[in-house]
């Protein structure tokens, strides 16, 4: 198991120079809104690849009137302590994040750590998973895939860049040979994304229904892919032909009208009722059980122990949801970071939790 021992935040958001130590188990940050609780979670998340849990621009993260932010942390894995640093560099008026592990910037050193210790995020917008836009549901499924396939983000980013490049060519010059090659590459990446999402959904639903029985809940969950274009019999040539057929409309409208970036996933309970029609508390139960199901898969099948970030997790926590949340925190002995506005919200936790009052 890997876990963070501490973190130092320098010129980061509202923190000029802030240090805090962590438990390898459950850590609770409480305090009034705006005190910086979520900023601490974001700081930890930026010690991995990518733009962190908020996906914000680095220029917005640097404290006002400062040139850069620096994040330092000690990360322990298998009795080895790694010194991690994330900091920004301004290159041609564009900020870039630089990560080092024991003064080593190589990708291999980073993947050595995060291949076995992925991050799982629960954010306030996750509360409305079943009622919000399709992108929220796609993003959660993609996040779950990334925890077991650490090259997945690279695949999705490449696919999105190909889509953007195709759109520019359609508008500007319509280079036939280059369009053909782009659409070939788009088709290959898109079908891989569809396949990985389909496998992730199967794993998730299987474990989710097991937990529904374990908690004696009268529900059975299933998911339907909503996609006007795709079906599992499609091959690369079918996809390329469809992209070719859509060139004219895509040039007029912009973007690309088909593909995994347009998909949605509808969750049904007991065959034909939408999960979005359940009560708010019942929907929260389903979401927490989804995270529990993913942790079960990572721990038992992939031999990974994720680190959990649960931001403003305590809304709609009845006795059942407290029980599910405790099961999520304690079953696999994961390092967990939670935030809330009041210490009283976390009274159901054991005294072994590390409680930190964050003051602005």
XYZ file of C-alpha atoms in Angstrom:
360
model
C 0.000 0.000 0.000
C 1.205 3.491 -0.846
C 0.255 6.571 1.136
C 1.187 10.208 1.678
C 2.880 11.123 4.959
C 2.643 14.898 4.547
C 2.371 17.802 2.152
C 3.829 21.319 1.885
C 1.910 23.879 -0.182
C 3.856 26.969 -1.257
C 2.076 29.849 -3.046
C -0.777 27.463 -3.760
C -4.327 28.853 -3.951
C -4.988 30.546 -0.567
C -1.884 29.040 1.057
C 1.384 30.957 1.141
C 3.336 28.335 3.059
C 1.317 25.525 4.612
C 2.366 22.117 5.943
C 0.244 19.256 7.205
C 0.891 15.620 8.164
C -1.425 12.725 7.306
C -2.508 9.384 8.684
C -2.093 6.412 6.360
C -5.771 5.679 7.003
C -8.623 8.216 7.178
C -7.963 11.974 7.146
C -10.768 14.501 7.686
C -10.390 18.213 6.884
C -13.191 20.341 8.329
C -13.784 24.082 8.431
C -15.924 26.817 6.969
C -16.341 27.281 3.238
C -13.372 28.996 1.625
C -10.856 27.917 4.248
C -8.943 25.755 1.762
C -10.092 22.188 2.504
C -10.545 21.237 -1.146
C -7.327 23.073 -2.010
C -5.434 20.528 0.081
C -7.070 17.675 -1.826
C -6.210 19.406 -5.088
C -2.602 19.829 -3.993
C -2.271 16.107 -3.300
C -3.955 15.227 -6.598
C -1.477 17.393 -8.535
C 1.340 15.119 -7.353
C 0.157 12.711 -10.023
C -0.048 13.063 -13.789
C -2.683 15.418 -15.134
C -4.249 18.658 -13.908
C -5.635 17.407 -10.615
C -9.152 16.863 -9.379
C -10.396 20.319 -10.462
C -8.623 20.243 -13.846
C -8.024 23.985 -13.522
C -5.469 26.102 -15.352
C -2.170 26.292 -13.502
C -2.235 30.086 -13.747
C -5.419 30.064 -11.630
C -3.834 27.870 -8.954
C -0.775 30.048 -8.285
C -1.375 32.412 -5.361
C -1.977 36.010 -6.422
C 1.172 38.030 -7.205
C 3.401 34.926 -7.075
C 5.471 33.447 -9.898
C 4.876 29.734 -9.313
C 3.459 27.152 -6.942
C 5.453 24.354 -5.328
C 4.010 21.205 -3.752
C 6.222 18.860 -1.764
C 5.324 15.536 -0.212
C 6.740 12.341 1.228
C 5.098 9.229 -0.217
C 5.721 5.830 1.367
C 5.356 2.571 -0.537
C 6.679 -0.831 0.534
C 8.879 0.755 3.222
C 10.488 3.117 0.693
C 9.950 6.870 1.071
C 9.769 8.904 -2.123
C 10.262 12.672 -2.123
C 7.712 14.137 -4.536
C 7.684 17.660 -5.928
C 5.179 19.292 -8.270
C 5.916 22.837 -9.410
C 5.071 25.131 -12.260
C 7.431 26.569 -14.850
C 6.551 29.474 -17.112
C 7.667 28.575 -20.626
C 6.838 31.162 -23.312
C 4.076 32.639 -21.123
C 2.501 29.228 -20.643
C 2.591 27.399 -17.337
C 3.650 23.762 -17.268
C 3.696 21.389 -14.312
C 6.973 19.613 -13.581
C 6.916 16.442 -11.466
C 9.966 14.907 -9.831
C 10.435 11.769 -7.748
C 13.664 11.819 -5.726
C 14.932 14.492 -8.154
C 14.118 12.227 -11.115
C 11.787 13.604 -13.815
C 11.465 10.382 -15.790
C 8.022 8.970 -16.506
C 9.149 5.543 -15.275
C 9.756 6.840 -11.755
C 6.242 8.304 -11.583
C 4.545 5.210 -12.939
C 6.417 3.056 -10.439
C 4.353 4.763 -7.745
C 1.000 5.427 -9.358
C 0.601 2.146 -11.190
C -0.146 0.459 -7.855
C -1.711 3.486 -6.105
C -4.250 5.221 -8.372
C -6.493 8.085 -7.249
C -10.297 7.927 -6.980
C -12.218 11.212 -6.708
C -15.705 11.901 -5.355
C -16.589 15.558 -5.994
C -19.734 17.539 -5.121
C -21.015 17.256 -8.702
C -20.875 13.463 -8.394
C -23.971 13.753 -6.160
C -26.058 14.409 -9.290
C -24.485 11.661 -11.361
C -27.783 10.228 -12.560
C -29.463 13.580 -13.238
C -26.700 15.733 -14.703
C -25.184 15.913 -18.173
C -23.839 12.851 -20.037
C -20.275 14.165 -19.666
C -20.435 13.650 -15.872
C -21.330 9.974 -16.356
C -18.707 9.492 -19.069
C -16.079 11.146 -16.884
C -16.801 8.859 -13.937
C -16.582 5.740 -16.101
C -13.348 7.063 -17.622
C -11.959 7.792 -14.150
C -12.670 4.199 -13.102
C -10.960 2.871 -16.246
C -7.913 5.036 -15.593
C -7.454 3.527 -12.118
C -6.740 0.145 -13.707
C -5.300 1.270 -17.079
C -2.881 4.128 -16.469
C -2.409 4.693 -20.219
C -6.119 5.357 -20.722
C -5.917 9.145 -20.308
C -3.292 9.224 -23.045
C -5.704 7.357 -25.349
C -8.598 9.736 -24.590
C -6.425 12.854 -24.996
C -5.082 11.599 -28.321
C -8.605 10.863 -29.544
C -9.796 14.365 -28.596
C -6.842 15.974 -30.394
C -7.582 13.946 -33.528
C -11.202 15.096 -33.434
C -10.103 18.730 -33.137
C -7.583 18.394 -35.965
C -10.177 16.819 -38.255
C -12.582 19.670 -37.508
C -9.970 22.287 -38.436
C -9.153 20.555 -41.732
C -12.838 20.235 -42.640
C -13.292 23.966 -42.125
C -10.055 25.170 -43.703
C -8.854 23.047 -46.605
C -10.461 19.599 -46.730
C -7.195 17.759 -47.501
C -8.550 14.373 -48.663
C -5.517 12.204 -47.985
C -4.879 13.695 -44.550
C -8.563 13.417 -43.648
C -8.521 9.729 -44.569
C -5.556 9.106 -42.296
C -7.072 11.115 -39.453
C -10.349 9.223 -39.696
C -8.504 5.937 -39.697
C -6.742 6.924 -36.478
C -9.955 8.296 -34.956
C -11.763 5.040 -35.690
C -9.067 2.912 -34.065
C -8.960 5.034 -30.893
C -12.723 5.424 -30.652
C -13.407 1.694 -30.885
C -10.807 1.060 -28.193
C -12.507 3.605 -25.911
C -15.916 2.029 -26.542
C -14.505 -1.408 -25.730
C -12.787 -0.323 -22.514
C -15.931 1.454 -21.329
C -18.043 -1.611 -22.086
C -15.708 -3.846 -20.064
C -15.632 -1.328 -17.192
C -19.433 -1.193 -17.070
C -19.679 -4.991 -16.919
C -17.207 -5.160 -14.033
C -18.902 -2.292 -12.206
C -22.450 -3.629 -12.534
C -21.450 -7.132 -11.501
C -19.817 -5.917 -8.271
C -22.527 -3.331 -7.650
C -25.276 -5.950 -7.720
C -23.264 -8.140 -5.340
C -23.087 -5.274 -2.847
C -26.787 -4.502 -3.261
C -27.509 -8.041 -2.085
C -24.947 -7.809 0.717
C -26.667 -4.670 2.051
C -30.072 -6.353 1.645
C -31.341 -3.744 -0.812
C -34.272 -4.658 -3.124
C -32.566 -3.410 -6.271
C -30.895 -4.826 -9.326
C -28.943 -2.369 -11.483
C -28.255 -2.388 -15.195
C -26.835 0.133 -17.648
C -27.765 0.911 -21.236
C -25.455 2.676 -23.680
C -27.229 5.571 -25.406
C -25.468 6.172 -28.701
C -27.252 6.934 -31.985
C -24.339 5.598 -33.996
C -22.354 2.826 -32.330
C -23.050 -0.863 -31.909
C -20.723 -3.662 -30.844
C -20.587 -5.124 -34.387
C -18.890 -2.034 -35.797
C -15.389 -2.450 -37.186
C -12.828 0.151 -38.251
C -14.033 0.320 -41.843
C -17.646 0.899 -40.776
C -16.495 3.726 -38.559
C -14.298 5.318 -41.229
C -17.145 5.207 -43.763
C -19.504 6.900 -41.328
C -16.973 9.649 -40.595
C -16.545 10.152 -44.333
C -20.308 10.392 -44.811
C -20.562 12.983 -42.034
C -17.857 15.342 -43.317
C -20.261 17.860 -44.814
C -22.483 18.187 -41.746
C -19.473 18.226 -39.392
C -17.919 21.029 -41.445
C -21.113 23.064 -41.110
C -21.861 22.345 -37.452
C -18.317 21.940 -36.165
C -16.850 19.138 -34.108
C -17.684 15.513 -34.776
C -21.247 14.265 -34.533
C -20.428 10.647 -33.696
C -18.110 8.861 -31.315
C -17.563 8.030 -27.653
C -17.485 11.751 -26.768
C -21.225 11.775 -27.601
C -22.236 8.660 -25.664
C -24.405 8.514 -22.579
C -25.033 5.755 -20.049
C -28.458 5.359 -18.483
C -28.715 3.475 -15.201
C -31.832 1.390 -14.587
C -33.088 -0.251 -11.416
C -35.228 -3.415 -11.450
C -35.291 -3.605 -15.264
C -37.201 -0.521 -16.384
C -37.043 2.253 -13.774
C -34.432 4.963 -14.021
C -32.111 5.302 -11.031
C -32.619 9.063 -11.393
C -36.216 8.515 -10.177
C -35.080 7.143 -6.826
C -34.858 9.373 -3.761
C -31.781 11.553 -3.281
C -30.578 9.304 -0.455
C -31.048 6.156 -2.540
C -29.123 7.701 -5.430
C -26.314 8.537 -2.997
C -26.302 4.877 -1.908
C -25.883 3.752 -5.516
C -23.008 6.173 -6.078
C -21.171 5.119 -2.916
C -21.652 1.473 -3.857
C -20.151 2.215 -7.277
C -16.983 3.475 -5.594
C -17.004 0.490 -3.260
C -17.392 -1.822 -6.280
C -14.462 -0.229 -8.096
C -12.261 -0.511 -4.999
C -13.189 -4.194 -4.713
C -12.151 -4.770 -8.327
C -8.880 -2.868 -7.967
C -7.966 -4.607 -4.716
C -8.996 -8.166 -5.550
C -8.329 -8.381 -9.290
C -5.699 -5.728 -10.098
C -3.791 -5.843 -6.768
C -4.052 -2.063 -6.429
C -5.000 0.065 -3.435
C -6.367 3.433 -4.548
C -6.254 6.632 -2.529
C -9.731 8.081 -2.011
C -10.582 11.787 -2.247
C -14.097 12.405 -0.908
C -14.899 16.107 -1.172
C -17.997 17.322 0.725
C -19.115 13.708 1.076
C -21.486 14.063 4.035
C -24.695 15.304 2.409
C -27.620 12.854 2.368
C -25.894 10.455 4.757
C -28.615 8.442 6.470
C -27.733 5.368 8.552
C -27.448 3.165 5.458
C -25.159 5.577 3.638
C -22.973 5.981 6.715
C -22.648 2.204 6.795
C -21.739 2.065 3.090
C -19.221 4.891 3.524
C -17.623 3.159 6.513
C -17.399 -0.055 4.509
C -15.726 1.868 1.681
C -13.199 3.450 4.040
C -12.397 0.431 6.198
C -12.716 -2.720 4.053
C -9.553 -2.315 2.012
C -7.530 -0.184 4.475
C -7.147 2.665 1.978
C -5.756 6.105 2.655
C -8.749 8.430 2.505
C -9.076 12.217 2.444
C -12.492 13.700 3.300
C -13.783 17.263 3.618
C -16.770 18.861 5.334
C -17.843 22.079 6.993
C -18.259 20.691 10.508
C -16.602 18.116 12.737
C -20.053 16.882 13.776
C -20.661 15.578 10.249
C -18.006 12.911 10.842
C -19.141 11.686 14.277
C -19.819 8.217 12.815
C -16.105 7.683 12.103
C -13.840 5.818 14.489
C -11.513 7.721 16.783
C -8.610 6.412 14.683
C -9.395 8.999 12.007
C -7.082 12.006 11.740
C -9.144 15.202 12.153
C -7.735 18.553 10.986
C -9.447 21.913 11.491
C -8.556 24.032 8.446
C -8.675 27.768 9.106
C -8.173 30.511 6.538
